[in-house]
PDB file of C-alpha atoms (C1' of nucleotides) in Angstrom:
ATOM      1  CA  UNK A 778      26.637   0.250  17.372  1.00 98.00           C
ATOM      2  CA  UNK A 779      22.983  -0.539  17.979  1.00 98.00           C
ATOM      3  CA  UNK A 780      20.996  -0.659  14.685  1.00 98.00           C
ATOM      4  CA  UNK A 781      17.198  -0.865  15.026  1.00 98.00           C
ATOM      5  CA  UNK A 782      13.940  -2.018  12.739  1.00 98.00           C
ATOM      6  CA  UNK A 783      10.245  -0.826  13.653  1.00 98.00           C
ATOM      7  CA  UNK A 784       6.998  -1.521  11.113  1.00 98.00           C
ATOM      8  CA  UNK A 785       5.322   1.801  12.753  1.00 97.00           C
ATOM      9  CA  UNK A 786       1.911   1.446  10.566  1.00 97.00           C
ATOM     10  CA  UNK A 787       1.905   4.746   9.966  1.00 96.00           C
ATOM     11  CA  UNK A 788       3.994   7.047  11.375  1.00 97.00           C
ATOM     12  CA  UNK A 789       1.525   9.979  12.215  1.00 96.00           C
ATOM     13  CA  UNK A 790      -1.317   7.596  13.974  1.00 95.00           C
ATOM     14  CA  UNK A 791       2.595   6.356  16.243  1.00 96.00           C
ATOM     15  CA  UNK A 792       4.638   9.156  16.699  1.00 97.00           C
ATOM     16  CA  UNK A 793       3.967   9.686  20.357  1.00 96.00           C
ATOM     17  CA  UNK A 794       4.964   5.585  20.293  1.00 97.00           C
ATOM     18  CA  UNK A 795       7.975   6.192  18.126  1.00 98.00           C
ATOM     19  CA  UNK A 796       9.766   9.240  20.133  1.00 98.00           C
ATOM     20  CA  UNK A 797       9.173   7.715  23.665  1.00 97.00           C
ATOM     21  CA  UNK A 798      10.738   4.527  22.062  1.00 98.00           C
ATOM     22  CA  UNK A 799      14.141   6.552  20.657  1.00 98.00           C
ATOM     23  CA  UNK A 800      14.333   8.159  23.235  1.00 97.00           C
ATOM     24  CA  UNK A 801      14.649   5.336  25.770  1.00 97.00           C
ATOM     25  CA  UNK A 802      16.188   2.672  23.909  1.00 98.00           C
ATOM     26  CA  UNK A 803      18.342   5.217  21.734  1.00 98.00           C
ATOM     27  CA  UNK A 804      19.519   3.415  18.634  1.00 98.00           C
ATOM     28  CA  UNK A 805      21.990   4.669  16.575  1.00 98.00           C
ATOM     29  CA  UNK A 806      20.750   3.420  13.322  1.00 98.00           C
ATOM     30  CA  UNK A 807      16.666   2.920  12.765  1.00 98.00           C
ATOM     31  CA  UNK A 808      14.818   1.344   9.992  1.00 98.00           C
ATOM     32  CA  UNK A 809      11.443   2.006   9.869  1.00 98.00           C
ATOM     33  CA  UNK A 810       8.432   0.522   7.336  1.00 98.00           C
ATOM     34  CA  UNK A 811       5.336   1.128   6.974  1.00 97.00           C
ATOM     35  CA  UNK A 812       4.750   4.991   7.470  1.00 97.00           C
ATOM     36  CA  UNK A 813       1.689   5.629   5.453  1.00 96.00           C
ATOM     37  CA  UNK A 814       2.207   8.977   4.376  1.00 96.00           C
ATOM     38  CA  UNK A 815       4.217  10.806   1.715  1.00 96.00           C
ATOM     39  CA  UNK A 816       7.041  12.436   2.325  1.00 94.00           C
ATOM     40  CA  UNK A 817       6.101  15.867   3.144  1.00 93.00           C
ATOM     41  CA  UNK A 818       3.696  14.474   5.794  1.00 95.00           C
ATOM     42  CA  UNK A 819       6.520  12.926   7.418  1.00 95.00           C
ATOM     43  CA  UNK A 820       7.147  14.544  11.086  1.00 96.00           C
ATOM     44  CA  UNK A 821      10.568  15.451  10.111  1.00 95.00           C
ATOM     45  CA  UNK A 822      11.041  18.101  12.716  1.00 96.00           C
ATOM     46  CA  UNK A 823       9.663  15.922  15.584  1.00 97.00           C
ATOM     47  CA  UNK A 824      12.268  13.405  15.040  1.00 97.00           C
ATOM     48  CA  UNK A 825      14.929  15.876  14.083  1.00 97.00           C
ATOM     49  CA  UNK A 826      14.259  17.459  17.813  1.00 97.00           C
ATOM     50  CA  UNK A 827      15.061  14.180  19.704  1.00 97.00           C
ATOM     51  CA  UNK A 828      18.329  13.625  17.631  1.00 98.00           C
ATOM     52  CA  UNK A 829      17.353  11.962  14.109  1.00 98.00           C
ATOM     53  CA  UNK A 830      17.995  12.855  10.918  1.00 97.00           C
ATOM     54  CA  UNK A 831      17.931  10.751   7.628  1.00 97.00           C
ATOM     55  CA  UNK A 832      16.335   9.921   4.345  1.00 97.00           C
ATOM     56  CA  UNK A 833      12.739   8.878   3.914  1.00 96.00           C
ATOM     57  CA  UNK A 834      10.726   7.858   1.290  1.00 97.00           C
ATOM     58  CA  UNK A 835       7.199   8.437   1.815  1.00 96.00           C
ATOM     59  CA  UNK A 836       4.182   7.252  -0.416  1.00 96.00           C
ATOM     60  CA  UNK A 837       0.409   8.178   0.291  1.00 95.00           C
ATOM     61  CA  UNK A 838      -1.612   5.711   2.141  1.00 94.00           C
ATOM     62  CA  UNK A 839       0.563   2.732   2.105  1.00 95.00           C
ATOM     63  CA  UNK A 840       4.129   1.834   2.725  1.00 97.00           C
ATOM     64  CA  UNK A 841       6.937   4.081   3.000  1.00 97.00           C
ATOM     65  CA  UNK A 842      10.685   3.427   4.621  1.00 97.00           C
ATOM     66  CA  UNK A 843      12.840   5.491   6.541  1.00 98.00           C
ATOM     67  CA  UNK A 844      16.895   4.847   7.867  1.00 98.00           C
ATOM     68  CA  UNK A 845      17.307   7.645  10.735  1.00 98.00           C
ATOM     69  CA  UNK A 846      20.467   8.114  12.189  1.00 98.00           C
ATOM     70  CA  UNK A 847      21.573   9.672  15.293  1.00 98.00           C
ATOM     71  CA  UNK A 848      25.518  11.344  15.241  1.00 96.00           C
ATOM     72  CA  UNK A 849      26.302   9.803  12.226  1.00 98.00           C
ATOM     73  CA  UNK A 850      26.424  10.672   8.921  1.00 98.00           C
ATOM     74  CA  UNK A 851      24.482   8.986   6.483  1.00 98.00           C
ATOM     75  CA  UNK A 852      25.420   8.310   2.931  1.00 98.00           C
ATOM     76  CA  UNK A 853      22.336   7.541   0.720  1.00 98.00           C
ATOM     77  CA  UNK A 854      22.855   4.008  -1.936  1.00 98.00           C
ATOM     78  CA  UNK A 855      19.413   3.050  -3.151  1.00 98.00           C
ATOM     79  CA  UNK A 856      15.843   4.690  -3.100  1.00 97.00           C
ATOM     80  CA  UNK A 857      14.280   1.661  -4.791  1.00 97.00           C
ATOM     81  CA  UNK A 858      14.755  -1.941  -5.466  1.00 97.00           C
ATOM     82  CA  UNK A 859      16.174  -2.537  -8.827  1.00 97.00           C
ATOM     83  CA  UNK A 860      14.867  -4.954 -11.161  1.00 96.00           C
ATOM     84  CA  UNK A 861      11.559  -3.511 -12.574  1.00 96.00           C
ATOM     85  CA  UNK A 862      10.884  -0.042 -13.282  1.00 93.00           C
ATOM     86  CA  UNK A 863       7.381   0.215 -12.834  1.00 93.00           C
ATOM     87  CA  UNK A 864       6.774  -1.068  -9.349  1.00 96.00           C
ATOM     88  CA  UNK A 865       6.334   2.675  -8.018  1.00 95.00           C
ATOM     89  CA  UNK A 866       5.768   1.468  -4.319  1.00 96.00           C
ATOM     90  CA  UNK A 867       8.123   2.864  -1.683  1.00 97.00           C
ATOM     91  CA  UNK A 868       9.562  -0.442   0.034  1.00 97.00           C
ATOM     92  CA  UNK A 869      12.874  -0.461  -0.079  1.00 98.00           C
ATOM     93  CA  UNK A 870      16.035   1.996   1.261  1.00 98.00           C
ATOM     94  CA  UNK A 871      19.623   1.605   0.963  1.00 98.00           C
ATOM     95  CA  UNK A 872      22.336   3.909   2.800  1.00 98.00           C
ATOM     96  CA  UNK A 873      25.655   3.128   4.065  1.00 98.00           C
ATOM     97  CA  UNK A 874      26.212   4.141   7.719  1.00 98.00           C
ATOM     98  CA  UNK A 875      29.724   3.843   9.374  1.00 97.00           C
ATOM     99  CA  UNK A 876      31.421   1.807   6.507  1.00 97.00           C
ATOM    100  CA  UNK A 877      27.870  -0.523   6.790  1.00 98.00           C
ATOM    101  CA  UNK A 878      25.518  -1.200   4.049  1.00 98.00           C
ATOM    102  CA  UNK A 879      22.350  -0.930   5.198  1.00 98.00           C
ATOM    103  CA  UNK A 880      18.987  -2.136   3.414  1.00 98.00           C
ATOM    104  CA  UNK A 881      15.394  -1.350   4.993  1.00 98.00           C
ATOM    105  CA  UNK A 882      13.067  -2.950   3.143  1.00 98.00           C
ATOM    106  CA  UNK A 883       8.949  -3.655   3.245  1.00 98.00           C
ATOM    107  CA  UNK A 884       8.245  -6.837   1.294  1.00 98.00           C
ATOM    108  CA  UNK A 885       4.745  -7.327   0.183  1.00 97.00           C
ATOM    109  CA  UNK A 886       2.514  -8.905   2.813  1.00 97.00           C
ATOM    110  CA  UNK A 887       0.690 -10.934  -0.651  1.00 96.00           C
ATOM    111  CA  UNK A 888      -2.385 -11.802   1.136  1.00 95.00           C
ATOM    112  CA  UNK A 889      -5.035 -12.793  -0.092  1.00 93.00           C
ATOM    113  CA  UNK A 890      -3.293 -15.959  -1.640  1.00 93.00           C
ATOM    114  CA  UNK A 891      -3.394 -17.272  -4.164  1.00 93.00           C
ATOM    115  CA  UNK A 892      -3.818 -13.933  -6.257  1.00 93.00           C
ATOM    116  CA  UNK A 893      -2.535 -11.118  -7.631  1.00 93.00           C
ATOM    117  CA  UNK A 894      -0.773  -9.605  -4.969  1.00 95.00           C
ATOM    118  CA  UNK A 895       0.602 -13.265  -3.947  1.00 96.00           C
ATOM    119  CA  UNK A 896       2.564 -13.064  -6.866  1.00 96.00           C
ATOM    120  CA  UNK A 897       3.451  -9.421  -6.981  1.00 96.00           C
ATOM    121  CA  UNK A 898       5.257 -10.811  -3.539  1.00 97.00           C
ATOM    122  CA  UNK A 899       7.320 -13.671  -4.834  1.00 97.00           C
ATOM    123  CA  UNK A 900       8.457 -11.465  -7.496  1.00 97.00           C
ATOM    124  CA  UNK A 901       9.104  -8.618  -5.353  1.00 98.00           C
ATOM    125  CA  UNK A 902      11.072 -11.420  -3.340  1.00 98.00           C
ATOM    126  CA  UNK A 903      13.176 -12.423  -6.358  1.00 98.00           C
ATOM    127  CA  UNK A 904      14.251  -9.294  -6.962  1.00 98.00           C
ATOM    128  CA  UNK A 905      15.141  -8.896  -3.668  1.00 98.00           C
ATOM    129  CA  UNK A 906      16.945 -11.760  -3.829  1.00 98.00           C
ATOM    130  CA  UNK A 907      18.935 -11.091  -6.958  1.00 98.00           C
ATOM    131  CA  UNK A 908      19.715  -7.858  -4.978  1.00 98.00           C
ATOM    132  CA  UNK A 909      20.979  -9.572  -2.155  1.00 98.00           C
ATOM    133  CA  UNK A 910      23.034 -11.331  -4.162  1.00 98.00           C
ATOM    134  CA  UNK A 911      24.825  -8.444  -5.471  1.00 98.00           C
ATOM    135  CA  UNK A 912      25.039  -6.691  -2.217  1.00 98.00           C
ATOM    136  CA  UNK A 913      27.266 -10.298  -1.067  1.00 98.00           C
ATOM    137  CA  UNK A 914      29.260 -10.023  -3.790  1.00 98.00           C
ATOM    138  CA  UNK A 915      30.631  -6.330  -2.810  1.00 97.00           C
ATOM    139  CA  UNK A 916      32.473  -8.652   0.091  1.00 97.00           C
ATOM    140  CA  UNK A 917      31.847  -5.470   2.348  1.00 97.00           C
ATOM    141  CA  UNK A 918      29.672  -5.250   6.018  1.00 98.00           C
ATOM    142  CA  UNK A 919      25.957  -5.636   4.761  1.00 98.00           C
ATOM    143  CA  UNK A 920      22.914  -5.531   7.049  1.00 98.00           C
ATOM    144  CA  UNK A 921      19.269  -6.412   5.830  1.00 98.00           C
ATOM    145  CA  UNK A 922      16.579  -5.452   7.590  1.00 98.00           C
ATOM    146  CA  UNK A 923      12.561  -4.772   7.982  1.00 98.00           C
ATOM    147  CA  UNK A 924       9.379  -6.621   7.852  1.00 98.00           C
ATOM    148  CA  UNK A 925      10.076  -9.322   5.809  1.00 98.00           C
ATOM    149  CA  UNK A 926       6.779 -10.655   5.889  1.00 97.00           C
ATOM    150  CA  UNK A 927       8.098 -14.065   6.173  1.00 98.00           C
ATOM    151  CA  UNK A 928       7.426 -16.903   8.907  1.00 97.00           C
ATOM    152  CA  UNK A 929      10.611 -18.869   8.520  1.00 98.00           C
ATOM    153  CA  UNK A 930       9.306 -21.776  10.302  1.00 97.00           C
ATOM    154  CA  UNK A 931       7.416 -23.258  12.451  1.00 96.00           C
ATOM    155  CA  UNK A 932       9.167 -22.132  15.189  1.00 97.00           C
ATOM    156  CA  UNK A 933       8.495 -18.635  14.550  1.00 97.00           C
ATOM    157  CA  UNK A 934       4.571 -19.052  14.554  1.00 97.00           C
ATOM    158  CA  UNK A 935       2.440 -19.575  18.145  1.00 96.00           C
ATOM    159  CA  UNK A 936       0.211 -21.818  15.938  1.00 95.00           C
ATOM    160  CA  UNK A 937       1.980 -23.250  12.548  1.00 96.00           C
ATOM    161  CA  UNK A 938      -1.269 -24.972  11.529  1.00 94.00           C
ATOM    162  CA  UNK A 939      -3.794 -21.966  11.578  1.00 93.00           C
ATOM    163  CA  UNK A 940      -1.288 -20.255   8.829  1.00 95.00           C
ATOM    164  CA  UNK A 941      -0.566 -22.665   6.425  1.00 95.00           C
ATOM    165  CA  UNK A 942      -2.419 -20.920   4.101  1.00 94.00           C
ATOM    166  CA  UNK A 943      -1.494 -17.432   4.819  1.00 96.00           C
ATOM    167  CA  UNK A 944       0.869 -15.785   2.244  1.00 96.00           C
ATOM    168  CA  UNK A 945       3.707 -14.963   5.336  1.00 97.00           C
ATOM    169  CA  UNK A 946       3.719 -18.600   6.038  1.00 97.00           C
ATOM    170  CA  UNK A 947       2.781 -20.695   2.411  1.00 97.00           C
ATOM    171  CA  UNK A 948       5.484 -23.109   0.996  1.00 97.00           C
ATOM    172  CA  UNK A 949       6.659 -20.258  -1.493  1.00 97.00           C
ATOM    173  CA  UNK A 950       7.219 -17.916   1.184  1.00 97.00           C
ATOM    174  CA  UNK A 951       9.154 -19.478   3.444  1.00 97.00           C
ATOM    175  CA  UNK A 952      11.207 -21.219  -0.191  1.00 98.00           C
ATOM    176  CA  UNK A 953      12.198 -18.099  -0.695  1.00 98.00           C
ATOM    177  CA  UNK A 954      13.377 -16.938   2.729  1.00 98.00           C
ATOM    178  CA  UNK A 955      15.199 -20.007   2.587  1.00 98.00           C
ATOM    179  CA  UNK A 956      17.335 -19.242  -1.029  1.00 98.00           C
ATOM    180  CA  UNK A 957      17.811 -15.836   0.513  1.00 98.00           C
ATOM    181  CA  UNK A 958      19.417 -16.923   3.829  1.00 98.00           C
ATOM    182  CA  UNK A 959      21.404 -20.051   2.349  1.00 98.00           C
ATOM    183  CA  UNK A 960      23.385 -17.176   0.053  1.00 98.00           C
ATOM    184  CA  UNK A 961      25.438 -16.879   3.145  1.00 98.00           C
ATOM    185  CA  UNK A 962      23.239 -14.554   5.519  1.00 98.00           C
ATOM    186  CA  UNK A 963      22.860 -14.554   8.903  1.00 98.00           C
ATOM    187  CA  UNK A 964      19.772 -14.781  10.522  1.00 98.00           C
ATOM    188  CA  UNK A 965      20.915 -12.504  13.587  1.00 98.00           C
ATOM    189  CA  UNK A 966      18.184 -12.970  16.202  1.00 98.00           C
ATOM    190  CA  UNK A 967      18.243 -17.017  15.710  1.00 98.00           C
ATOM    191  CA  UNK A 968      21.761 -16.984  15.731  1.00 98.00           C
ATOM    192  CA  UNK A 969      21.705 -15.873  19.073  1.00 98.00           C
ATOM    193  CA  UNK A 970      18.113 -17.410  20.540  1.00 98.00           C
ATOM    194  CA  UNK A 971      18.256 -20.841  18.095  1.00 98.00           C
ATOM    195  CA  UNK A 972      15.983 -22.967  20.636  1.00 96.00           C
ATOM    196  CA  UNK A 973      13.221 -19.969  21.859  1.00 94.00           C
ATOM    197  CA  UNK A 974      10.100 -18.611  20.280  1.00 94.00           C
ATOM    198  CA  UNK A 975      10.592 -15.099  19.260  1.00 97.00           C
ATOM    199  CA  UNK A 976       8.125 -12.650  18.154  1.00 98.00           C
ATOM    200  CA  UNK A 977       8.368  -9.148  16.769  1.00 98.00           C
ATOM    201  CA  UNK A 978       4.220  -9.077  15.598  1.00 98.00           C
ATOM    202  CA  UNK A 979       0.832  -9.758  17.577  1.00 97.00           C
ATOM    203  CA  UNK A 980      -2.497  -8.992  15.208  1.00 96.00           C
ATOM    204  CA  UNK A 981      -4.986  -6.483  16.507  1.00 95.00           C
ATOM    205  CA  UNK A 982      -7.455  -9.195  16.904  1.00 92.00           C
ATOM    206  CA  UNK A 983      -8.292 -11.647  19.839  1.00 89.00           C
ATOM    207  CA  UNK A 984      -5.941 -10.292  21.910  1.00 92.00           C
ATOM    208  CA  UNK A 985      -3.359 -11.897  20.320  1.00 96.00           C
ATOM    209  CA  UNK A 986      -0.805  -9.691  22.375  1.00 96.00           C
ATOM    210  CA  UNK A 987      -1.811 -10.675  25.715  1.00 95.00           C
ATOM    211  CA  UNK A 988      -2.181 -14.064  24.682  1.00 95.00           C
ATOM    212  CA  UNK A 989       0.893 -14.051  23.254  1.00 96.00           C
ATOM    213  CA  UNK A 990      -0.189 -15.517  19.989  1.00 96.00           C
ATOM    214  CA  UNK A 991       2.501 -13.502  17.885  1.00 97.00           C
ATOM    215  CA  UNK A 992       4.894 -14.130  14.834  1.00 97.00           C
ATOM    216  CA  UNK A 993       8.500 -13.836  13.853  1.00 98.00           C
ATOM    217  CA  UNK A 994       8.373 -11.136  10.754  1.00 98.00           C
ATOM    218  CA  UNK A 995      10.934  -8.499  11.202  1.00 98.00           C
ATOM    219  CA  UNK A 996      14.271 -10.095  10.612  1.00 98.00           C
ATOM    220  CA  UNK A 997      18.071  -8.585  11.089  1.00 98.00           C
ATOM    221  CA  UNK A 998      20.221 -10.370   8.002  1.00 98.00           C
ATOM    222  CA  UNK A 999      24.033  -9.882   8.472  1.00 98.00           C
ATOM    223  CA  UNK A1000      26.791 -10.623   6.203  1.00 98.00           C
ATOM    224  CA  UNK A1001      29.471 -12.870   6.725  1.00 98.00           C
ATOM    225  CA  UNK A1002      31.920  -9.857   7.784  1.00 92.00           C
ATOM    226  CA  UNK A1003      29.483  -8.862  10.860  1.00 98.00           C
ATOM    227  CA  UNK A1004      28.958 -12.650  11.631  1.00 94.00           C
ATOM    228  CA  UNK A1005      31.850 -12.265  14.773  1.00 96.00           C
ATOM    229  CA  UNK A1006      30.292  -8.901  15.333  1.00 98.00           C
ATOM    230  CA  UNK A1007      26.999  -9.861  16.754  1.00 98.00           C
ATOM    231  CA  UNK A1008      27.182  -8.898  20.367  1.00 98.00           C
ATOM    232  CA  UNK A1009      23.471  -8.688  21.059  1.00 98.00           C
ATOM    233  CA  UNK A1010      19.802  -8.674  19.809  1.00 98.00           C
ATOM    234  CA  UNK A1011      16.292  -8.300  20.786  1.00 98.00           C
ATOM    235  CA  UNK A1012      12.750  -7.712  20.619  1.00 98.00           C
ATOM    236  CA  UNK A1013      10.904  -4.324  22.302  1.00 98.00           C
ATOM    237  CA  UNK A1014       8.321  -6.126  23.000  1.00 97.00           C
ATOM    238  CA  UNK A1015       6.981  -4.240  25.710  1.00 97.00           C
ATOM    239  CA  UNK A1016       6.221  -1.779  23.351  1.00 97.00           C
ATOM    240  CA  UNK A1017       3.762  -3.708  21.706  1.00 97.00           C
ATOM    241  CA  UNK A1018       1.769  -2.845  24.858  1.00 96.00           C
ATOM    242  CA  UNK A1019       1.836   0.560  25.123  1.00 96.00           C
ATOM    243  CA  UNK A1020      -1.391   2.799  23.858  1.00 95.00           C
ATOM    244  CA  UNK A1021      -1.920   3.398  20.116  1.00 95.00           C
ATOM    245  CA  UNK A1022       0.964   1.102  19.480  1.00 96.00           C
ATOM    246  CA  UNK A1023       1.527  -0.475  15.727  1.00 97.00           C
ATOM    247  CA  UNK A1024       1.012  -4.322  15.654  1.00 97.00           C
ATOM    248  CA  UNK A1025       4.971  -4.774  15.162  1.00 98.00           C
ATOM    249  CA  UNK A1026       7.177  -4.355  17.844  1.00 98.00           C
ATOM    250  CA  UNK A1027      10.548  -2.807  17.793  1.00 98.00           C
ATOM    251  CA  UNK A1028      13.819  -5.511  16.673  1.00 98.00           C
ATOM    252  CA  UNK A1029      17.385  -4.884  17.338  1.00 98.00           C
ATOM    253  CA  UNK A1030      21.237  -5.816  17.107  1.00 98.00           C
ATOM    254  CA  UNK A1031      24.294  -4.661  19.076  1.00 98.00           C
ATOM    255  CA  UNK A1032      27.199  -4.665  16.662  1.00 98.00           C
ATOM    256  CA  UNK A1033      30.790  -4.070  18.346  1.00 97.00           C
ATOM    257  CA  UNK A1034      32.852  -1.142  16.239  1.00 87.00           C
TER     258      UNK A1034
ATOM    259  C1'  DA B 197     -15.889 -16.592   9.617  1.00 71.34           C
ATOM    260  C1'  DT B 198     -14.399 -13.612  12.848  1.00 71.34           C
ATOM    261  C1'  DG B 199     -11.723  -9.873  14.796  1.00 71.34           C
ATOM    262  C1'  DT B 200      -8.842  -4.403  14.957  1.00 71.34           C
ATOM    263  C1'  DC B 201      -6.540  -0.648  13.219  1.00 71.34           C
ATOM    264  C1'  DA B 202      -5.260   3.615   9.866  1.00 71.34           C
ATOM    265  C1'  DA B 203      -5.686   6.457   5.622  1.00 71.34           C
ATOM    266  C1'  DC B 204      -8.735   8.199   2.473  1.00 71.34           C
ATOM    267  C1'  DA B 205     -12.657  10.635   0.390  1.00 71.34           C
ATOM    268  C1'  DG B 206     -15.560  13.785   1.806  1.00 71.34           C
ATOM    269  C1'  DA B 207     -18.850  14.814   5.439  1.00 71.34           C
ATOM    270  C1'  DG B 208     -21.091   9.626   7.377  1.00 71.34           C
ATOM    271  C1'  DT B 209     -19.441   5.962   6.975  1.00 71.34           C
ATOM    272  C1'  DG B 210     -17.739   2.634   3.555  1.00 71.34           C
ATOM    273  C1'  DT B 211     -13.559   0.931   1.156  1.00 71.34           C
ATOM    274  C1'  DT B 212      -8.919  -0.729   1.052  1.00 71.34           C
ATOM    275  C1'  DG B 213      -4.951  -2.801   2.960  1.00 71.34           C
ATOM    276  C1'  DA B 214      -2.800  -5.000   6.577  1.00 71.34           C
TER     277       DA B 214
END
DNA sequence: ATGTCAACAGAGTGTTGA
């Protein structure tokens, strides 16, 4: 089973992007983030005529997550993260699919930091945490996956230095990332690339694409129980090329059945 | 410091968030 994450930044301004991509690389599971639009601007119909259905949770402007399948049912778990009932944004899915539990989740980006929305992230991130936690403790197939915001380390940054002040890459960041992972996660795509720079994100500015000058924020967490699983993974990157493309590209795993 | 996008309000371009 192929299981797929994509930050679209907004899914109206991408959906030409986002069908050509299903349709060639045809995962059976997608996560997507970022869709910028509530949910009855979603292109439901668009996606349901290439083979998708699923559950979406839209939000005007801003955020907004998505878990499409394609021939498979789709049970829904979670529409929000629990932990704190006023955050109203719309980051976080949960679904099972095939006997997997599958979370899709947009943590905060927290720039500028320090600052309000630097700490709105680390608690956003403790919940999440606490979460993950739980979702261990069910001792039952668990995937986590999105745009975790999160430069793990200085391997997954084209130029560690020019970010040490960035909230994807500060000390409190990448402490957390850590806790989460050392529960007993998997980081999927390092698992299987542990020496190589990977990428799933190139800014808008300078070029950064064609320069390659890209980061590792879209991660694949797997619990033990998928661990001898893993077949494959990868980055779309080429997709990152194409016209009126989002800043993230496309991440994947192969899973056997 | 800069740079590039999209959504929004509201009608031209500035603000916000990334």
């Amino acid at each position: 089973m192929k299981i797929a994450t994509y930050n679209v930044n907004g899914i109206n301004a991408r959906l030409p992007v986002l069908l050509r991509w299903l349709e060639t690389t045809a995962p059976d599971v997608v996560c997507l983030q970022e869709l910028k639009a509530p949910t009855e601007k979603i292109p439901e119909q668009a996606i349901a005529d290439i083979g998708y259905q699923g559950i979406w949770q839209g939000q005007k402007s801003w955020n907004g997550v998505a878990i499409l399948t394609r021939n498979l049912e789709i049970q829904e778990v979670s529409r929000t993260l629990p932990g704190d009932e006023e955050d109203t944004q719309s980051r976080y899915l949960e679904a099972v699919v095939n006997n997997i539990h599958i979370g899709c989740l947009y943590l905060p980006n927290g720039n500028p930091a320090p600052g309000p929305k630097f700490d709105y992230k680390l608690r956003w991130f403790e919940r999440f945490n606490t979460h993950a936690a739980a979702l261990l403790a069910l001792n039952k197939p668990v995937v986590l996956t999105g745009d975790f915001n999160v430069i793990p380390t200085e391997q997954d940054v084209y130029r560690p230095e020019r970010w040490l002040e960035d909230a994807l890459f500060r000390p409190e960041s990448r402490s957390a990332f850590k806790i989460l992972v050392d529960q007993g996660w998997t980081d999927a795509l390092r698992k299987l690339y542990p020496n190589e720079p990977i990428y799933t994100f190139w800014d808008y500015f300078r070029n950064a694409y064609e320069r390659n000058a890209g980061l590792r924020i879209d991660h694949f967490l797997l619990s033990p129980h998928l661990d001898s699983s893993l077949l494959a993974a990868g980055v779309d990157s080429d997709v990152r090329g194409w016209e009126k493309t989002s800043d993230h590209a496309p991440v994947w795993i192969e899973l056997a059945d």
